[in-house]
mmCIF file with all atom_site columns, C-alpha atoms in Angstrom:
data_model
loop_
_atom_site.group_PDB
_atom_site.id
_atom_site.type_symbol
_atom_site.label_atom_id
_atom_site.label_alt_id
_atom_site.label_comp_id
_atom_site.label_asym_id
_atom_site.label_entity_id
_atom_site.label_seq_id
_atom_site.pdbx_PDB_ins_code
_atom_site.Cartn_x
_atom_site.Cartn_y
_atom_site.Cartn_z
_atom_site.occupancy
_atom_site.B_iso_or_equiv
_atom_site.pdbx_formal_charge
_atom_site.auth_seq_id
_atom_site.auth_comp_id
_atom_site.auth_asym_id
_atom_site.auth_atom_id
_atom_site.pdbx_PDB_model_num
ATOM 1   C CA . UNK A 1 1   ? 143.294 62.400  87.360  1.00 0.00 ? 1   UNK A CA 1
ATOM 2   C CA . UNK A 1 2   ? 141.829 63.407  90.689  1.00 0.00 ? 2   UNK A CA 1
ATOM 3   C CA . UNK A 1 3   ? 143.109 66.943  90.154  1.00 0.00 ? 3   UNK A CA 1
ATOM 4   C CA . UNK A 1 4   ? 141.408 67.093  86.734  1.00 0.00 ? 4   UNK A CA 1
ATOM 5   C CA . UNK A 1 5   ? 138.087 65.995  88.228  1.00 0.00 ? 5   UNK A CA 1
ATOM 6   C CA . UNK A 1 6   ? 138.296 68.743  90.838  1.00 0.00 ? 6   UNK A CA 1
ATOM 7   C CA . UNK A 1 7   ? 139.061 71.349  88.189  1.00 0.00 ? 7   UNK A CA 1
ATOM 8   C CA . UNK A 1 8   ? 136.125 70.142  86.076  1.00 0.00 ? 8   UNK A CA 1
ATOM 9   C CA . UNK A 1 9   ? 133.804 70.312  89.099  1.00 0.00 ? 9   UNK A CA 1
ATOM 10  C CA . UNK A 1 10  ? 134.983 73.833  89.879  1.00 0.00 ? 10  UNK A CA 1
ATOM 11  C CA . UNK A 1 11  ? 134.426 74.850  86.255  1.00 0.00 ? 11  UNK A CA 1
ATOM 12  C CA . UNK A 1 12  ? 130.928 73.327  86.283  1.00 0.00 ? 12  UNK A CA 1
ATOM 13  C CA . UNK A 1 13  ? 130.162 75.058  89.568  1.00 0.00 ? 13  UNK A CA 1
ATOM 14  C CA . UNK A 1 14  ? 131.428 78.390  88.204  1.00 0.00 ? 14  UNK A CA 1
ATOM 15  C CA . UNK A 1 15  ? 129.435 77.956  84.992  1.00 0.00 ? 15  UNK A CA 1
ATOM 16  C CA . UNK A 1 16  ? 126.303 77.050  86.951  1.00 0.00 ? 16  UNK A CA 1
ATOM 17  C CA . UNK A 1 17  ? 126.795 80.067  89.203  1.00 0.00 ? 17  UNK A CA 1
ATOM 18  C CA . UNK A 1 18  ? 127.111 82.365  86.181  1.00 0.00 ? 18  UNK A CA 1
ATOM 19  C CA . UNK A 1 19  ? 124.016 80.903  84.521  1.00 0.00 ? 19  UNK A CA 1
ATOM 20  C CA . UNK A 1 20  ? 121.940 81.148  87.693  1.00 0.00 ? 20  UNK A CA 1
ATOM 21  C CA . UNK A 1 21  ? 122.964 84.712  88.537  1.00 0.00 ? 21  UNK A CA 1
ATOM 22  C CA . UNK A 1 22  ? 122.531 85.816  84.918  1.00 0.00 ? 22  UNK A CA 1
ATOM 23  C CA . UNK A 1 23  ? 119.032 84.360  84.957  1.00 0.00 ? 23  UNK A CA 1
ATOM 24  C CA . UNK A 1 24  ? 118.142 86.334  88.067  1.00 0.00 ? 24  UNK A CA 1
ATOM 25  C CA . UNK A 1 25  ? 119.472 89.554  86.605  1.00 0.00 ? 25  UNK A CA 1
ATOM 26  C CA . UNK A 1 26  ? 117.825 88.924  83.243  1.00 0.00 ? 26  UNK A CA 1
ATOM 27  C CA . UNK A 1 27  ? 114.534 88.048  84.912  1.00 0.00 ? 27  UNK A CA 1
ATOM 28  C CA . UNK A 1 28  ? 114.630 91.214  86.985  1.00 0.00 ? 28  UNK A CA 1
ATOM 29  C CA . UNK A 1 29  ? 115.473 93.295  83.957  1.00 0.00 ? 29  UNK A CA 1
ATOM 30  C CA . UNK A 1 30  ? 112.790 91.795  81.760  1.00 0.00 ? 30  UNK A CA 1
ATOM 31  C CA . UNK A 1 31  ? 110.185 92.166  84.506  1.00 0.00 ? 31  UNK A CA 1
ATOM 32  C CA . UNK A 1 32  ? 111.138 95.812  84.861  1.00 0.00 ? 32  UNK A CA 1
ATOM 33  C CA . UNK A 1 33  ? 111.022 96.301  81.105  1.00 0.00 ? 33  UNK A CA 1
ATOM 34  C CA . UNK A 1 34  ? 107.541 94.737  80.945  1.00 0.00 ? 34  UNK A CA 1
ATOM 35  C CA . UNK A 1 35  ? 106.341 97.005  83.727  1.00 0.00 ? 35  UNK A CA 1
ATOM 36  C CA . UNK A 1 36  ? 107.573 100.066 81.839  1.00 0.00 ? 36  UNK A CA 1
ATOM 37  C CA . UNK A 1 37  ? 105.777 98.922  78.677  1.00 0.00 ? 37  UNK A CA 1
ATOM 38  C CA . UNK A 1 38  ? 102.467 98.407  80.477  1.00 0.00 ? 38  UNK A CA 1
ATOM 39  C CA . UNK A 1 39  ? 100.015 101.153 81.206  1.00 0.00 ? 39  UNK A CA 1
ATOM 40  C CA . UNK A 1 40  ? 98.774  104.265 79.521  1.00 0.00 ? 40  UNK A CA 1
ATOM 41  C CA . UNK A 1 41  ? 101.420 106.982 79.349  1.00 0.00 ? 41  UNK A CA 1
ATOM 42  C CA . UNK A 1 42  ? 100.481 110.166 81.191  1.00 0.00 ? 42  UNK A CA 1
ATOM 43  C CA . UNK A 1 43  ? 102.412 113.284 82.115  1.00 0.00 ? 43  UNK A CA 1
ATOM 44  C CA . UNK A 1 44  ? 104.115 113.571 85.500  1.00 0.00 ? 44  UNK A CA 1
ATOM 45  C CA . UNK A 1 45  ? 101.496 116.058 86.758  1.00 0.00 ? 45  UNK A CA 1
ATOM 46  C CA . UNK A 1 46  ? 98.668  113.833 85.527  1.00 0.00 ? 46  UNK A CA 1
ATOM 47  C CA . UNK A 1 47  ? 100.198 110.837 87.300  1.00 0.00 ? 47  UNK A CA 1
ATOM 48  C CA . UNK A 1 48  ? 100.505 112.890 90.496  1.00 0.00 ? 48  UNK A CA 1
ATOM 49  C CA . UNK A 1 49  ? 96.828  113.877 90.257  1.00 0.00 ? 49  UNK A CA 1
ATOM 50  C CA . UNK A 1 50  ? 95.818  110.240 89.710  1.00 0.00 ? 50  UNK A CA 1
ATOM 51  C CA . UNK A 1 51  ? 97.771  109.142 92.790  1.00 0.00 ? 51  UNK A CA 1
ATOM 52  C CA . UNK A 1 52  ? 96.613  112.076 94.925  1.00 0.00 ? 52  UNK A CA 1
ATOM 53  C CA . UNK A 1 53  ? 92.936  111.535 94.124  1.00 0.00 ? 53  UNK A CA 1
ATOM 54  C CA . UNK A 1 54  ? 93.170  108.134 95.834  1.00 0.00 ? 54  UNK A CA 1
ATOM 55  C CA . UNK A 1 55  ? 93.197  109.911 99.198  1.00 0.00 ? 55  UNK A CA 1
ATOM 56  C CA . UNK A 1 56  ? 89.498  110.677 98.717  1.00 0.00 ? 56  UNK A CA 1
ATOM 57  C CA . UNK A 1 57  ? 88.451  107.011 98.592  1.00 0.00 ? 57  UNK A CA 1
ATOM 58  C CA . UNK A 1 58  ? 86.196  106.029 101.513 1.00 0.00 ? 58  UNK A CA 1
ATOM 59  C CA . UNK A 1 59  ? 88.339  103.390 103.232 1.00 0.00 ? 59  UNK A CA 1
ATOM 60  C CA . UNK A 1 60  ? 92.009  102.466 103.513 1.00 0.00 ? 60  UNK A CA 1
ATOM 61  C CA . UNK A 1 61  ? 91.297  99.359  101.433 1.00 0.00 ? 61  UNK A CA 1
ATOM 62  C CA . UNK A 1 62  ? 89.735  101.461 98.658  1.00 0.00 ? 62  UNK A CA 1
ATOM 63  C CA . UNK A 1 63  ? 92.626  103.945 98.846  1.00 0.00 ? 63  UNK A CA 1
ATOM 64  C CA . UNK A 1 64  ? 95.092  101.078 98.476  1.00 0.00 ? 64  UNK A CA 1
ATOM 65  C CA . UNK A 1 65  ? 93.126  99.590  95.561  1.00 0.00 ? 65  UNK A CA 1
ATOM 66  C CA . UNK A 1 66  ? 93.052  102.998 93.909  1.00 0.00 ? 66  UNK A CA 1
ATOM 67  C CA . UNK A 1 67  ? 96.836  103.439 94.205  1.00 0.00 ? 67  UNK A CA 1
ATOM 68  C CA . UNK A 1 68  ? 97.408  99.919  92.851  1.00 0.00 ? 68  UNK A CA 1
ATOM 69  C CA . UNK A 1 69  ? 95.100  100.604 89.918  1.00 0.00 ? 69  UNK A CA 1
ATOM 70  C CA . UNK A 1 70  ? 97.008  103.794 89.082  1.00 0.00 ? 70  UNK A CA 1
ATOM 71  C CA . UNK A 1 71  ? 100.352 101.985 89.306  1.00 0.00 ? 71  UNK A CA 1
ATOM 72  C CA . UNK A 1 72  ? 99.062  99.168  87.053  1.00 0.00 ? 72  UNK A CA 1
ATOM 73  C CA . UNK A 1 73  ? 97.079  101.245 84.552  1.00 0.00 ? 73  UNK A CA 1
ATOM 74  C CA . UNK A 1 74  ? 99.323  104.290 84.035  1.00 0.00 ? 74  UNK A CA 1
ATOM 75  C CA . UNK A 1 75  ? 102.980 105.131 83.613  1.00 0.00 ? 75  UNK A CA 1
ATOM 76  C CA . UNK A 1 76  ? 104.818 108.435 83.477  1.00 0.00 ? 76  UNK A CA 1
ATOM 77  C CA . UNK A 1 77  ? 105.496 109.477 79.913  1.00 0.00 ? 77  UNK A CA 1
ATOM 78  C CA . UNK A 1 78  ? 104.256 112.221 77.640  1.00 0.00 ? 78  UNK A CA 1
ATOM 79  C CA . UNK A 1 79  ? 101.310 114.407 78.623  1.00 0.00 ? 79  UNK A CA 1
ATOM 80  C CA . UNK A 1 80  ? 98.103  112.592 77.638  1.00 0.00 ? 80  UNK A CA 1
ATOM 81  C CA . UNK A 1 81  ? 95.547  114.991 76.165  1.00 0.00 ? 81  UNK A CA 1
ATOM 82  C CA . UNK A 1 82  ? 92.892  112.254 76.011  1.00 0.00 ? 82  UNK A CA 1
ATOM 83  C CA . UNK A 1 83  ? 92.983  111.607 79.778  1.00 0.00 ? 83  UNK A CA 1
ATOM 84  C CA . UNK A 1 84  ? 89.728  112.908 81.246  1.00 0.00 ? 84  UNK A CA 1
ATOM 85  C CA . UNK A 1 85  ? 90.822  115.410 83.912  1.00 0.00 ? 85  UNK A CA 1
ATOM 86  C CA . UNK A 1 86  ? 88.386  117.812 85.548  1.00 0.00 ? 86  UNK A CA 1
ATOM 87  C CA . UNK A 1 87  ? 88.297  120.279 88.429  1.00 0.00 ? 87  UNK A CA 1
ATOM 88  C CA . UNK A 1 88  ? 85.246  121.164 90.495  1.00 0.00 ? 88  UNK A CA 1
ATOM 89  C CA . UNK A 1 89  ? 85.102  122.898 93.875  1.00 0.00 ? 89  UNK A CA 1
ATOM 90  C CA . UNK A 1 90  ? 88.901  123.087 93.937  1.00 0.00 ? 90  UNK A CA 1
ATOM 91  C CA . UNK A 1 91  ? 89.343  119.321 93.500  1.00 0.00 ? 91  UNK A CA 1
ATOM 92  C CA . UNK A 1 92  ? 91.082  117.941 90.406  1.00 0.00 ? 92  UNK A CA 1
ATOM 93  C CA . UNK A 1 93  ? 90.701  114.309 89.376  1.00 0.00 ? 93  UNK A CA 1
ATOM 94  C CA . UNK A 1 94  ? 91.589  112.355 86.244  1.00 0.00 ? 94  UNK A CA 1
ATOM 95  C CA . UNK A 1 95  ? 90.271  109.162 84.694  1.00 0.00 ? 95  UNK A CA 1
ATOM 96  C CA . UNK A 1 96  ? 87.509  106.955 86.025  1.00 0.00 ? 96  UNK A CA 1
ATOM 97  C CA . UNK A 1 97  ? 86.624  107.254 89.697  1.00 0.00 ? 97  UNK A CA 1
ATOM 98  C CA . UNK A 1 98  ? 85.975  104.130 91.770  1.00 0.00 ? 98  UNK A CA 1
ATOM 99  C CA . UNK A 1 99  ? 82.887  105.286 93.644  1.00 0.00 ? 99  UNK A CA 1
ATOM 100 C CA . UNK A 1 100 ? 81.613  103.557 96.761  1.00 0.00 ? 100 UNK A CA 1
ATOM 101 C CA . UNK A 1 101 ? 77.897  102.761 97.024  1.00 0.00 ? 101 UNK A CA 1
ATOM 102 C CA . UNK A 1 102 ? 77.450  105.809 99.227  1.00 0.00 ? 102 UNK A CA 1
ATOM 103 C CA . UNK A 1 103 ? 79.225  108.049 96.716  1.00 0.00 ? 103 UNK A CA 1
ATOM 104 C CA . UNK A 1 104 ? 77.235  106.595 93.802  1.00 0.00 ? 104 UNK A CA 1
ATOM 105 C CA . UNK A 1 105 ? 74.007  107.335 95.698  1.00 0.00 ? 105 UNK A CA 1
ATOM 106 C CA . UNK A 1 106 ? 75.263  110.880 96.291  1.00 0.00 ? 106 UNK A CA 1
ATOM 107 C CA . UNK A 1 107 ? 75.910  111.272 92.549  1.00 0.00 ? 107 UNK A CA 1
ATOM 108 C CA . UNK A 1 108 ? 72.411  110.044 91.719  1.00 0.00 ? 108 UNK A CA 1
ATOM 109 C CA . UNK A 1 109 ? 70.870  112.458 94.236  1.00 0.00 ? 109 UNK A CA 1
ATOM 110 C CA . UNK A 1 110 ? 72.964  115.400 92.974  1.00 0.00 ? 110 UNK A CA 1
ATOM 111 C CA . UNK A 1 111 ? 72.101  114.715 89.332  1.00 0.00 ? 111 UNK A CA 1
ATOM 112 C CA . UNK A 1 112 ? 68.419  114.533 90.251  1.00 0.00 ? 112 UNK A CA 1
ATOM 113 C CA . UNK A 1 113 ? 68.857  117.881 92.024  1.00 0.00 ? 113 UNK A CA 1
ATOM 114 C CA . UNK A 1 114 ? 70.275  119.442 88.841  1.00 0.00 ? 114 UNK A CA 1
ATOM 115 C CA . UNK A 1 115 ? 74.074  119.103 88.942  1.00 0.00 ? 115 UNK A CA 1
ATOM 116 C CA . UNK A 1 116 ? 75.917  117.587 86.012  1.00 0.00 ? 116 UNK A CA 1
ATOM 117 C CA . UNK A 1 117 ? 77.055  114.008 86.427  1.00 0.00 ? 117 UNK A CA 1
ATOM 118 C CA . UNK A 1 118 ? 80.736  114.961 86.006  1.00 0.00 ? 118 UNK A CA 1
ATOM 119 C CA . UNK A 1 119 ? 80.572  117.585 88.730  1.00 0.00 ? 119 UNK A CA 1
ATOM 120 C CA . UNK A 1 120 ? 78.535  115.314 90.993  1.00 0.00 ? 120 UNK A CA 1
ATOM 121 C CA . UNK A 1 121 ? 81.094  112.518 90.656  1.00 0.00 ? 121 UNK A CA 1
ATOM 122 C CA . UNK A 1 122 ? 83.984  114.762 91.648  1.00 0.00 ? 122 UNK A CA 1
ATOM 123 C CA . UNK A 1 123 ? 82.189  116.452 94.526  1.00 0.00 ? 123 UNK A CA 1
ATOM 124 C CA . UNK A 1 124 ? 80.647  113.260 95.923  1.00 0.00 ? 124 UNK A CA 1
ATOM 125 C CA . UNK A 1 125 ? 83.971  111.413 95.610  1.00 0.00 ? 125 UNK A CA 1
ATOM 126 C CA . UNK A 1 126 ? 86.036  114.117 97.283  1.00 0.00 ? 126 UNK A CA 1
ATOM 127 C CA . UNK A 1 127 ? 83.676  115.826 99.693  1.00 0.00 ? 127 UNK A CA 1
ATOM 128 C CA . UNK A 1 128 ? 81.247  113.181 100.986 1.00 0.00 ? 128 UNK A CA 1
#
């Protein structure tokens, strides 16, 4: 009888181990699958532009927030013709720009001076 109890305990322990490790693997897989389903699909070059434009943000905190936003909002997939990409003064950006107060003031000043808002956003974001 004592031998049977030990075997049962070993079987329970093995079953518990399998259930626990399967849960970890399944959880990791489902989390990864959810991450791949989230976000707007964009082409590889578009994703690179989105990540690279974060270097223009004013502070390290804003640069980090920008990169996190790109990672959360976009995923590499097919080229996205509806993504708003534009190039001015040799700087290419895509999507919405997270402007600092200083950059927003620059945009307002530039628009008042006669530049288009789109161009002002890119130039103030990247150059000032």
